[in-house]
């Protein structure tokens, strides 16, 4: 059915290529035409990115080749890519698995380990798991939902997932507690369970910390466990100098790489490197495939690696790590930063020393800092992360964003400069928040301080009108009007302070949110200004309300007077004269002499008055006096005689 009026219907006649491409173009840019939404610019893809995009088109074209020719070509592509990656990232004798979802490699590795540790799994299936329940260990700093995804894909209960806490007394708060891990392993063995696999981090998703991989590998060898490593810091294995903590990842049984964001390659698959001697088990786990078309997943990466070359790949990763070190130039006191191989985390000092409510304030300020930096330097890739044991922090991870956004050293220097300015404003605002609260309390009950811990600014205040005897609903409406007008007047002031209604998630409505301030702001004068403007608005409203009441009463009284005048006219003229036809006849035979009584309503006095005085006064003012207006003239003009006439002699 051809439904040309519906864009979601498929046309019977089909469309040409130009029309279809135009449709795609319009779909991509349709949001840019809307005024309410900012323009979304697409990523600037360089030549290396174009090679990756070309690989997707070539893969579709190559898939139509002869099977034998296709097999030879895909085998060459996969073997070359495997060799290059293993050499780049120092992973000797490794095999590769290319997958779209960066979690799929770990899922397939788990299937491989289950097949290897349970000999009858291939024939008996999940029944053999009942003999000894498998246990997968992960760090508490792992990316959220990873363990649950594994259990879901493998058909394992959540009891098979063991989350190991991170260090709290010694070492980093984001590194797995090795001693506690060993204790948990022993407990599971005593309970008849089978320790199967350990997931370690070479760069936690939140803060970029690396677990003690060397010690974890020794523990896995001791208890016959598989060690899998993932994280952004694995990219530094391609550099000439690698830290010992990262180098230990090369001893792991498997690790997942994400070269797409590291090198700025769009739509490139993730890669899992692993070591296992039994190709049959790898095939059963899905790590390898006998279908040549699936091996074409490596083609975009194969093309991109050849285009960049070894030096180009190393240069991109080295550039990203250099950008992290540049951030150490700026003095960001009193804030603390965690300097890592690929991350720079900036946040307020540890929140443990703050009382209830202050941590939420610090989180709000850090969130504001991150959002401002991301807006001021959009090519920086700065974002905001929630670290459970720390606070809300600002994260700069160029390995994840620099190649994609094209971050340069100038951008990082701009970050340091802007951060210094913003930190100064934040420090000034935080030091004045308590003064603002105290000054607001001094002007109670006309001003009320609102505790909005999630507001990154000087504070939140609301003007309270003093209206006794007014019902609550009306009082609330009037108060809302006053605060709305007060906000407009504050926004019209010649000041750099931002006044707003606050974000959408606030609990209190009808409030005035005061933004960031510098240390030269006089808080007392600011609060006085807010209170004075509020009083002026309230008094103006009361005056207008009183005038409205006077006018309303005057109108009622005027209606009564007009009604009384109509009744008097009815008595004076009689009922018959009010009838349309009869009244005209009576007035013709016997005209009635009645004076027209005009009325005027005074808005100032709110009363109805007669117009007789007004018209008589105006008539006297307009009538010329006898002395000033001559009725005759004896003046003679040259060559003419002007006769004198009296006004009544014309007739």
XYZ file of C-alpha atoms in Angstrom, residues 196-475:
280
model
C 37.237 -20.005 38.107
C 38.345 -16.569 36.917
C 39.572 -13.214 38.230
C 38.887 -9.886 36.496
C 41.584 -7.306 37.222
C 41.932 -3.672 36.165
C 44.757 -1.890 34.408
C 43.004 1.425 34.781
C 39.710 1.381 36.641
C 36.802 2.970 34.743
C 36.361 5.708 37.332
C 39.818 6.860 38.376
C 42.259 4.877 36.240
C 43.945 2.886 39.011
C 45.819 -0.327 38.254
C 45.553 -3.394 40.446
C 48.632 -5.210 41.711
C 48.697 -7.421 38.651
C 51.938 -9.225 39.496
C 50.673 -10.316 42.900
C 47.287 -11.240 41.451
C 48.929 -13.409 38.783
C 50.847 -15.311 41.460
C 47.627 -15.861 43.368
C 45.838 -17.117 40.241
C 48.665 -19.554 39.492
C 48.514 -20.803 43.056
C 44.798 -21.589 42.906
C 44.637 -22.534 39.196
C 42.517 -19.506 38.236
C 42.323 -17.640 34.946
C 43.444 -13.971 35.090
C 41.739 -11.509 32.744
C 42.873 -7.870 32.600
C 41.107 -4.878 31.061
C 41.458 -1.113 31.268
C 42.657 1.959 29.410
C 46.200 1.774 30.835
C 46.853 -1.287 28.674
C 47.412 1.169 25.826
C 50.719 2.240 27.421
C 52.140 -1.234 26.711
C 52.878 0.087 23.219
C 55.270 2.738 24.577
C 59.000 2.322 24.885
C 58.978 2.714 28.654
C 56.279 0.892 30.597
C 55.774 0.829 34.345
C 56.236 -2.519 36.075
C 52.631 -2.505 37.295
C 51.337 -2.306 33.712
C 53.973 -4.658 32.326
C 52.638 -7.383 34.607
C 49.487 -7.441 32.429
C 51.464 -9.217 29.704
C 51.597 -12.285 31.952
C 47.803 -12.508 32.176
C 45.830 -15.300 30.518
C 43.760 -12.800 28.540
C 43.213 -9.081 28.200
C 40.777 -6.881 26.289
C 41.997 -3.940 24.204
C 39.902 -1.088 22.825
C 42.053 0.490 20.079
C 39.143 2.496 18.645
C 39.126 5.338 21.214
C 42.885 5.055 21.823
C 43.687 5.751 18.177
C 40.576 7.700 17.151
C 39.197 4.974 14.880
C 35.407 5.011 14.426
C 33.403 1.766 14.587
C 36.465 -0.439 15.148
C 35.984 -3.663 17.085
C 37.461 -4.408 20.485
C 40.100 -7.136 20.652
C 40.658 -9.804 23.279
C 44.135 -11.346 23.364
C 44.353 -14.750 25.040
C 46.601 -17.763 25.380
C 45.244 -21.295 25.097
C 46.643 -24.402 23.460
C 43.422 -26.218 22.569
C 41.857 -24.742 19.406
C 38.820 -26.989 19.791
C 37.898 -25.401 23.118
C 38.477 -21.931 21.672
C 36.115 -22.804 18.835
C 33.514 -24.150 21.263
C 33.724 -20.979 23.350
C 33.254 -18.761 20.286
C 36.719 -17.177 20.464
C 37.433 -18.428 16.961
C 35.096 -19.051 14.051
C 35.106 -21.303 11.033
C 33.072 -18.767 9.025
C 35.373 -16.561 6.909
C 32.878 -13.693 6.866
C 33.138 -13.289 10.650
C 36.895 -12.937 10.300
C 36.288 -9.814 8.224
C 35.587 -7.945 11.464
C 39.336 -7.356 11.624
C 39.474 -5.628 8.215
C 38.835 -1.995 9.386
C 41.492 -2.367 12.084
C 43.852 -4.080 9.629
C 43.608 -1.127 7.241
C 43.976 1.483 9.999
C 47.025 -0.157 11.566
C 48.762 -0.245 8.212
C 47.926 3.385 7.560
C 49.233 4.563 10.939
C 52.227 2.253 11.117
C 54.059 1.370 14.312
C 55.402 4.888 14.842
C 52.030 6.511 14.228
C 50.311 4.239 16.749
C 52.958 4.846 19.407
C 52.887 8.585 18.737
C 49.131 8.828 19.331
C 49.344 6.961 22.635
C 52.421 8.914 23.700
C 50.669 12.193 22.869
C 47.754 11.258 25.121
C 49.999 10.394 28.081
C 51.927 13.643 27.567
C 48.697 15.625 27.861
C 48.125 14.142 31.321
C 51.516 15.332 32.555
C 50.871 18.871 31.306
C 47.968 19.201 33.742
C 50.469 19.126 36.621
C 51.666 22.614 35.656
C 48.680 24.357 37.183
C 48.356 25.070 40.884
C 44.913 23.790 41.821
C 45.203 24.075 45.616
C 43.144 23.499 47.784
C 42.035 20.697 45.509
C 43.791 17.358 45.141
C 44.649 15.504 41.960
C 45.497 11.852 41.312
C 48.195 11.647 38.640
C 48.183 8.383 36.688
C 49.507 7.137 33.379
C 46.345 8.064 31.501
C 44.083 9.876 33.967
C 44.015 13.122 35.857
C 41.323 13.248 38.530
C 40.595 16.608 40.116
C 38.316 16.945 43.111
C 37.983 18.596 46.480
C 39.905 17.163 49.408
C 38.729 13.884 50.864
C 35.161 14.157 52.067
C 35.782 12.118 55.229
C 36.524 15.269 57.242
C 33.253 16.977 56.407
C 29.990 16.774 58.280
C 26.628 15.740 56.908
C 25.515 17.829 53.972
C 28.961 19.243 53.167
C 29.917 16.281 50.983
C 26.869 16.994 48.842
C 27.976 20.621 48.590
C 31.481 19.573 47.519
C 30.030 17.204 44.949
C 27.891 20.012 43.544
C 30.897 22.337 43.247
C 32.998 19.648 41.562
C 30.171 18.909 39.162
C 29.932 22.610 38.316
C 33.691 22.755 37.746
C 33.600 19.824 35.329
C 30.633 21.160 33.393
C 32.206 24.624 33.083
C 35.533 23.220 31.882
C 33.817 20.964 29.359
C 31.905 23.954 27.991
C 34.889 26.327 27.954
C 37.265 23.793 26.358
C 35.027 21.383 24.387
C 37.969 19.577 22.770
C 39.345 18.570 26.160
C 37.047 15.604 26.672
C 36.655 16.464 30.352
C 33.752 14.758 32.109
C 32.404 14.249 35.608
C 32.628 10.910 37.424
C 31.107 9.683 40.665
C 33.712 7.945 42.808
C 31.986 6.116 45.610
C 34.831 6.361 48.132
C 35.990 9.839 47.113
C 33.450 12.307 45.782
C 32.166 13.702 42.531
C 35.329 14.410 40.550
C 36.468 15.972 37.306
C 38.182 13.462 35.034
C 40.588 14.146 32.217
C 41.446 10.953 30.324
C 43.063 11.835 26.983
C 43.643 8.187 26.052
C 39.880 7.835 25.776
C 39.163 11.166 24.081
C 42.256 12.937 22.679
C 42.507 10.969 19.432
C 38.771 11.331 18.823
C 38.460 15.028 19.697
C 41.894 16.100 18.461
C 43.036 17.447 21.836
C 46.257 19.474 21.615
C 48.727 20.771 24.167
C 47.212 24.240 23.777
C 43.867 22.831 24.881
C 45.399 21.372 28.033
C 47.120 24.665 28.824
C 43.737 26.322 28.414
C 42.273 23.762 30.824
C 44.886 24.633 33.443
C 44.285 28.360 32.958
C 40.501 28.097 33.141
C 40.696 25.712 36.074
C 42.829 28.188 38.029
C 40.249 30.913 37.468
C 37.297 28.698 38.320
C 38.941 27.293 41.438
C 39.526 30.839 42.687
C 35.823 31.642 42.242
C 34.808 28.356 43.871
C 37.058 28.956 46.875
C 35.690 32.484 47.321
C 32.113 31.290 47.092
C 32.605 28.448 49.557
C 34.268 30.746 52.079
C 31.303 33.182 51.895
C 28.492 30.624 52.018
C 28.336 30.619 55.815
C 28.361 34.452 55.940
C 25.492 34.519 53.477
C 23.495 32.122 55.613
C 24.105 34.126 58.800
C 23.261 37.455 57.152
C 20.038 35.966 55.808
C 19.060 34.723 59.271
C 19.595 38.241 60.660
C 16.897 39.552 58.339
C 14.360 36.942 59.313
C 11.389 36.685 59.000
C 11.421 38.736 55.774
C 14.159 36.512 54.303
C 14.422 32.766 54.662
C 17.561 30.740 53.954
C 16.937 27.496 52.057
C 19.314 24.564 52.539
C 19.935 23.335 49.018
C 23.167 21.351 49.322
C 23.138 20.420 45.643
C 23.354 24.073 44.555
C 26.866 25.155 43.489
C 26.691 28.797 44.485
C 26.533 31.292 47.340
C 23.182 30.036 48.549
C 19.420 29.989 48.146
C 17.037 32.522 49.677
C 13.333 33.278 49.560
C 11.482 36.469 50.463
C 8.668 35.858 52.948
C 5.777 38.328 52.856
C 4.180 39.415 56.101
C 0.460 38.917 55.598
C -1.598 38.122 58.668
C -5.111 36.845 58.168
C -4.575 35.820 54.542
C -5.418 32.229 53.667
C -2.458 29.976 52.839
C -3.280 29.396 49.174
C -3.561 33.093 48.410
C -0.484 33.873 50.498
